[in-house]
Amino acid sequence: MGQRAAIYARVSTSDQSCERQVTELTAFAERGGYDVVGVFKETASGASANRVARNRALDLAQARQIDAILVSELSRWGRSTQDLLDTLNRLAGWKVSVVAMSGMTFELDTPHGRMMATMLAGIAQFERDLLSERVKSGLAAARARGKKLGRQPGQRPKSDKLAPKVVQAVEDGRSYRWIARDLGISKNTVLDIMKRRRQKSL
């Protein structure tokens, strides 16, 4: 009996199909002697956090029902370098490897795997630093154009949105503590809403 494996295929848009990936991965599994116990397909952008099929594959791994996850390439699996590193670490804890169709196997409990993890961690840090620099540069450029950043004084979007519910609950005799807990806001926010309400009434 070969290693148990799950096939994971993903495309980015609805006008694409996973079938080619599945066909190629099925042939790859046969050549490698894997016993395929699940095929997971989904349509989601590379950056999407809502990966239902991928989560189902991870559930199989956590339940120790598979030994490997087969993908056409790593970009099909990871949303980002950091996400890839995080999921590889989780899978390593369950003794499950990720195998790309190129034949490259990612097992973080091997010397080669640890080297890859170190490289991925470095790349992830570089991506974070690059993003931070871009954000800082963008903010500086916006300030240079005279644009005001962040929430301006007097702007309370969440508080203003919930104000009618707070007022109604107070009129219904609810305590400030109960209202805060029910609406998921702080007691001070409830106090501020009622204070502004009284000031408007004057």
mmCIF file of C-alpha atoms in Angstrom:
data_model
loop_
_atom_site.group_PDB
_atom_site.id
_atom_site.type_symbol
_atom_site.label_atom_id
_atom_site.label_comp_id
_atom_site.label_asym_id
_atom_site.label_seq_id
_atom_site.Cartn_x
_atom_site.Cartn_y
_atom_site.Cartn_z
ATOM 1 C CA MET A 1 0.000 0.000 0.000
ATOM 2 C CA GLY A 2 1.415 3.393 -1.028
ATOM 3 C CA GLN A 3 1.226 6.661 0.810
ATOM 4 C CA ARG A 4 -2.238 8.132 1.181
ATOM 5 C CA ALA A 5 -2.614 11.441 -0.618
ATOM 6 C CA ALA A 6 -5.113 14.198 -1.271
ATOM 7 C CA ILE A 7 -5.126 16.076 -4.562
ATOM 8 C CA TYR A 8 -5.651 19.831 -4.342
ATOM 9 C CA ALA A 9 -6.373 21.895 -7.454
ATOM 10 C CA ARG A 10 -7.235 25.577 -7.682
ATOM 11 C CA VAL A 11 -8.026 28.050 -10.436
ATOM 12 C CA SER A 12 -8.408 31.791 -10.016
ATOM 13 C CA THR A 13 -11.507 32.592 -12.084
ATOM 14 C CA SER A 14 -14.793 30.927 -12.989
ATOM 15 C CA ASP A 15 -13.894 30.753 -16.690
ATOM 16 C CA GLN A 16 -11.030 28.386 -15.816
ATOM 17 C CA SER A 17 -11.288 24.696 -14.919
ATOM 18 C CA CYS A 18 -9.496 22.503 -12.405
ATOM 19 C CA GLU A 19 -9.937 19.396 -14.544
ATOM 20 C CA ARG A 20 -6.555 19.593 -16.264
ATOM 21 C CA GLN A 21 -4.756 19.906 -12.919
ATOM 22 C CA VAL A 22 -6.748 16.988 -11.505
ATOM 23 C CA THR A 23 -6.011 14.797 -14.536
ATOM 24 C CA GLU A 24 -2.289 15.552 -14.404
ATOM 25 C CA LEU A 25 -2.122 15.118 -10.618
ATOM 26 C CA THR A 26 -4.003 11.806 -10.801
ATOM 27 C CA ALA A 27 -1.442 10.510 -13.331
ATOM 28 C CA PHE A 28 1.359 11.893 -11.142
ATOM 29 C CA ALA A 29 -0.101 10.059 -8.121
ATOM 30 C CA GLU A 30 -0.222 6.784 -10.060
ATOM 31 C CA ARG A 31 3.400 7.139 -11.144
ATOM 32 C CA GLY A 32 4.463 7.935 -7.587
ATOM 33 C CA GLY A 33 2.531 5.057 -6.034
ATOM 34 C CA TYR A 34 0.164 7.278 -4.045
ATOM 35 C CA ASP A 35 -3.293 6.107 -2.995
ATOM 36 C CA VAL A 36 -5.580 9.090 -3.636
ATOM 37 C CA VAL A 37 -8.193 9.321 -0.875
ATOM 38 C CA GLY A 38 -9.614 12.741 -1.741
ATOM 39 C CA VAL A 39 -9.730 15.288 -4.562
ATOM 40 C CA PHE A 40 -10.339 18.916 -3.618
ATOM 41 C CA LYS A 41 -11.092 21.577 -6.214
ATOM 42 C CA GLU A 42 -11.982 25.213 -5.891
ATOM 43 C CA THR A 43 -12.157 28.549 -7.674
ATOM 44 C CA ALA A 44 -10.530 31.303 -5.633
ATOM 45 C CA SER A 45 -8.023 34.062 -6.228
ATOM 46 C CA GLY A 46 -4.491 33.497 -5.016
ATOM 47 C CA ALA A 47 -4.945 35.995 -2.190
ATOM 48 C CA SER A 48 -8.370 34.749 -1.085
ATOM 49 C CA ALA A 49 -8.605 33.716 2.549
ATOM 50 C CA ASN A 50 -11.835 31.790 1.921
ATOM 51 C CA ARG A 51 -10.466 28.444 0.767
ATOM 52 C CA VAL A 52 -13.112 25.877 1.732
ATOM 53 C CA ALA A 53 -11.587 22.997 -0.265
ATOM 54 C CA ARG A 54 -8.093 23.689 1.074
ATOM 55 C CA ASN A 55 -9.466 23.688 4.623
ATOM 56 C CA ARG A 56 -11.044 20.285 3.978
ATOM 57 C CA ALA A 57 -7.657 18.955 2.830
ATOM 58 C CA LEU A 58 -6.087 20.379 5.999
ATOM 59 C CA ASP A 59 -8.793 18.666 8.065
ATOM 60 C CA LEU A 60 -7.828 15.318 6.497
ATOM 61 C CA ALA A 61 -4.183 16.023 7.319
ATOM 62 C CA GLN A 62 -4.975 16.916 10.922
ATOM 63 C CA ALA A 63 -7.013 13.722 11.259
ATOM 64 C CA ARG A 64 -3.914 11.801 10.038
ATOM 65 C CA GLN A 65 -5.936 10.343 7.167
ATOM 66 C CA ILE A 66 -3.352 11.346 4.545
ATOM 67 C CA ASP A 67 0.426 11.394 4.280
ATOM 68 C CA ALA A 68 0.779 13.941 1.493
ATOM 69 C CA ILE A 69 -1.019 16.695 -0.412
ATOM 70 C CA LEU A 70 -0.345 16.768 -4.150
ATOM 71 C CA VAL A 71 -0.404 20.114 -5.991
ATOM 72 C CA SER A 72 0.559 21.143 -9.514
ATOM 73 C CA GLU A 73 2.711 23.949 -8.100
ATOM 74 C CA LEU A 74 3.133 25.675 -4.729
ATOM 75 C CA SER A 75 1.369 28.846 -5.906
ATOM 76 C CA ARG A 76 -1.831 26.765 -6.153
ATOM 77 C CA TRP A 77 -1.585 26.001 -2.423
ATOM 78 C CA GLY A 78 -0.201 29.075 -0.627
ATOM 79 C CA ARG A 79 -1.864 32.502 -0.580
ATOM 80 C CA SER A 80 1.468 34.150 0.178
ATOM 81 C CA THR A 81 4.957 33.153 1.236
ATOM 82 C CA GLN A 82 3.990 33.549 4.895
ATOM 83 C CA ASP A 83 0.796 31.547 4.436
ATOM 84 C CA LEU A 84 2.762 28.827 2.662
ATOM 85 C CA LEU A 85 5.285 28.691 5.489
ATOM 86 C CA ASP A 86 2.541 28.626 8.152
ATOM 87 C CA THR A 87 0.623 25.780 6.486
ATOM 88 C CA LEU A 88 3.795 23.779 5.804
ATOM 89 C CA ASN A 89 4.669 24.059 9.504
ATOM 90 C CA ARG A 90 1.177 22.904 10.502
ATOM 91 C CA LEU A 91 1.371 19.978 8.092
ATOM 92 C CA ALA A 92 4.843 19.050 9.369
ATOM 93 C CA GLY A 93 3.360 18.740 12.848
ATOM 94 C CA TRP A 94 0.911 16.183 11.451
ATOM 95 C CA LYS A 95 3.664 14.380 9.476
ATOM 96 C CA VAL A 96 2.091 15.384 6.171
ATOM 97 C CA SER A 97 4.163 16.655 3.250
ATOM 98 C CA VAL A 98 3.251 18.842 0.292
ATOM 99 C CA VAL A 99 4.412 17.414 -3.031
ATOM 100 C CA ALA A 100 4.500 19.586 -6.150
ATOM 101 C CA MET A 101 4.112 17.928 -9.539
ATOM 102 C CA SER A 102 7.708 18.852 -10.369
ATOM 103 C CA GLY A 103 8.558 16.135 -7.873
ATOM 104 C CA MET A 104 9.721 18.612 -5.231
ATOM 105 C CA THR A 105 8.637 17.475 -1.767
ATOM 106 C CA PHE A 106 8.324 19.888 1.149
ATOM 107 C CA GLU A 107 8.881 18.162 4.472
ATOM 108 C CA LEU A 108 10.009 20.575 7.162
ATOM 109 C CA ASP A 109 11.340 17.812 9.420
ATOM 110 C CA THR A 110 14.162 17.025 6.953
ATOM 111 C CA PRO A 111 17.419 18.993 6.456
ATOM 112 C CA HIS A 112 16.267 20.012 2.973
ATOM 113 C CA GLY A 113 12.875 21.022 4.331
ATOM 114 C CA ARG A 114 14.404 23.103 7.121
ATOM 115 C CA MET A 115 16.585 24.871 4.559
ATOM 116 C CA MET A 116 13.481 25.645 2.485
ATOM 117 C CA ALA A 117 11.675 26.908 5.588
ATOM 118 C CA THR A 118 14.559 29.257 6.358
ATOM 119 C CA MET A 119 14.502 30.568 2.786
ATOM 120 C CA LEU A 120 10.717 31.003 2.850
ATOM 121 C CA ALA A 121 10.887 32.840 6.185
ATOM 122 C CA GLY A 122 13.471 35.206 4.700
ATOM 123 C CA ILE A 123 11.322 35.819 1.629
ATOM 124 C CA ALA A 124 8.239 36.405 3.819
ATOM 125 C CA GLN A 125 10.136 38.967 5.908
ATOM 126 C CA PHE A 126 11.352 40.673 2.726
ATOM 127 C CA GLU A 127 7.755 40.853 1.439
ATOM 128 C CA ARG A 128 6.574 42.375 4.738
ATOM 129 C CA ASP A 129 9.398 44.938 4.685
ATOM 130 C CA LEU A 130 8.639 45.783 1.055
ATOM 131 C CA LEU A 131 4.943 46.250 1.830
ATOM 132 C CA SER A 132 5.785 48.418 4.849
ATOM 133 C CA GLU A 133 8.052 50.611 2.719
ATOM 134 C CA ARG A 134 5.320 50.988 0.093
ATOM 135 C CA VAL A 135 2.748 51.944 2.714
ATOM 136 C CA LYS A 136 5.097 54.509 4.281
ATOM 137 C CA SER A 137 5.944 55.914 0.868
ATOM 138 C CA GLY A 138 2.267 56.152 -0.049
ATOM 139 C CA LEU A 139 1.393 57.903 3.216
ATOM 140 C CA ALA A 140 4.254 60.377 2.768
ATOM 141 C CA ALA A 141 3.118 61.137 -0.784
ATOM 142 C CA ALA A 142 -0.476 61.642 0.422
ATOM 143 C CA ARG A 143 0.656 64.028 3.154
ATOM 144 C CA ALA A 144 2.751 65.942 0.614
ATOM 145 C CA ARG A 145 -0.428 66.446 -1.421
ATOM 146 C CA GLY A 146 -2.122 67.833 1.680
ATOM 147 C CA LYS A 147 -4.433 64.877 2.167
ATOM 148 C CA LYS A 148 -5.641 64.252 5.709
ATOM 149 C CA LEU A 149 -5.149 60.658 6.786
ATOM 150 C CA GLY A 150 -6.972 58.475 9.282
ATOM 151 C CA ARG A 151 -10.267 59.103 11.001
ATOM 152 C CA GLN A 152 -10.981 62.787 11.339
ATOM 153 C CA PRO A 153 -12.212 64.397 14.598
ATOM 154 C CA GLY A 154 -15.905 63.868 15.071
ATOM 155 C CA GLN A 155 -16.064 60.795 12.834
ATOM 156 C CA ARG A 156 -17.575 57.806 14.658
ATOM 157 C CA PRO A 157 -18.859 55.458 11.926
ATOM 158 C CA LYS A 158 -19.559 52.415 14.136
ATOM 159 C CA SER A 159 -20.870 54.468 17.033
ATOM 160 C CA ASP A 160 -23.157 56.553 14.794
ATOM 161 C CA LYS A 161 -24.459 53.423 13.069
ATOM 162 C CA LEU A 162 -25.374 51.761 16.375
ATOM 163 C CA ALA A 163 -26.760 54.916 18.025
ATOM 164 C CA PRO A 164 -30.453 54.228 17.155
ATOM 165 C CA LYS A 165 -30.212 50.699 18.627
ATOM 166 C CA VAL A 166 -28.534 52.025 21.782
ATOM 167 C CA VAL A 167 -31.179 54.712 22.272
ATOM 168 C CA GLN A 168 -34.004 52.222 21.701
ATOM 169 C CA ALA A 169 -32.484 49.748 24.188
ATOM 170 C CA VAL A 170 -32.161 52.496 26.838
ATOM 171 C CA GLU A 171 -35.788 53.470 26.259
ATOM 172 C CA ASP A 172 -36.698 49.795 26.679
ATOM 173 C CA GLY A 173 -35.091 49.894 30.110
ATOM 174 C CA ARG A 174 -31.906 47.964 29.351
ATOM 175 C CA SER A 175 -28.800 48.689 31.399
ATOM 176 C CA TYR A 176 -25.739 50.260 29.759
ATOM 177 C CA ARG A 177 -23.724 47.159 30.612
ATOM 178 C CA TRP A 178 -26.277 44.861 28.953
ATOM 179 C CA ILE A 179 -26.426 47.073 25.831
ATOM 180 C CA ALA A 180 -22.642 47.139 25.528
ATOM 181 C CA ARG A 181 -22.415 43.360 25.765
ATOM 182 C CA ASP A 182 -25.335 42.792 23.366
ATOM 183 C CA LEU A 183 -24.018 45.150 20.671
ATOM 184 C CA GLY A 184 -20.351 44.280 21.087
ATOM 185 C CA ILE A 185 -19.234 47.772 22.091
ATOM 186 C CA SER A 186 -17.749 49.257 25.243
ATOM 187 C CA LYS A 187 -19.827 50.736 28.032
ATOM 188 C CA ASN A 188 -18.049 54.063 27.445
ATOM 189 C CA THR A 189 -19.324 54.057 23.850
ATOM 190 C CA VAL A 190 -22.872 53.614 25.134
ATOM 191 C CA LEU A 191 -22.310 56.507 27.561
ATOM 192 C CA ASP A 192 -20.949 58.723 24.750
ATOM 193 C CA ILE A 193 -23.938 57.951 22.506
ATOM 194 C CA MET A 194 -26.426 58.842 25.217
ATOM 195 C CA LYS A 195 -24.426 61.952 26.142
ATOM 196 C CA ARG A 196 -24.572 63.200 22.537
ATOM 197 C CA ARG A 197 -28.270 62.325 22.436
ATOM 198 C CA ARG A 198 -28.961 64.475 25.509
ATOM 199 C CA GLN A 199 -26.897 67.367 24.125
ATOM 200 C CA LYS A 200 -28.921 67.330 20.894
ATOM 201 C CA SER A 201 -32.133 67.404 22.917
ATOM 202 C CA LEU A 202 -31.119 70.603 24.746
#
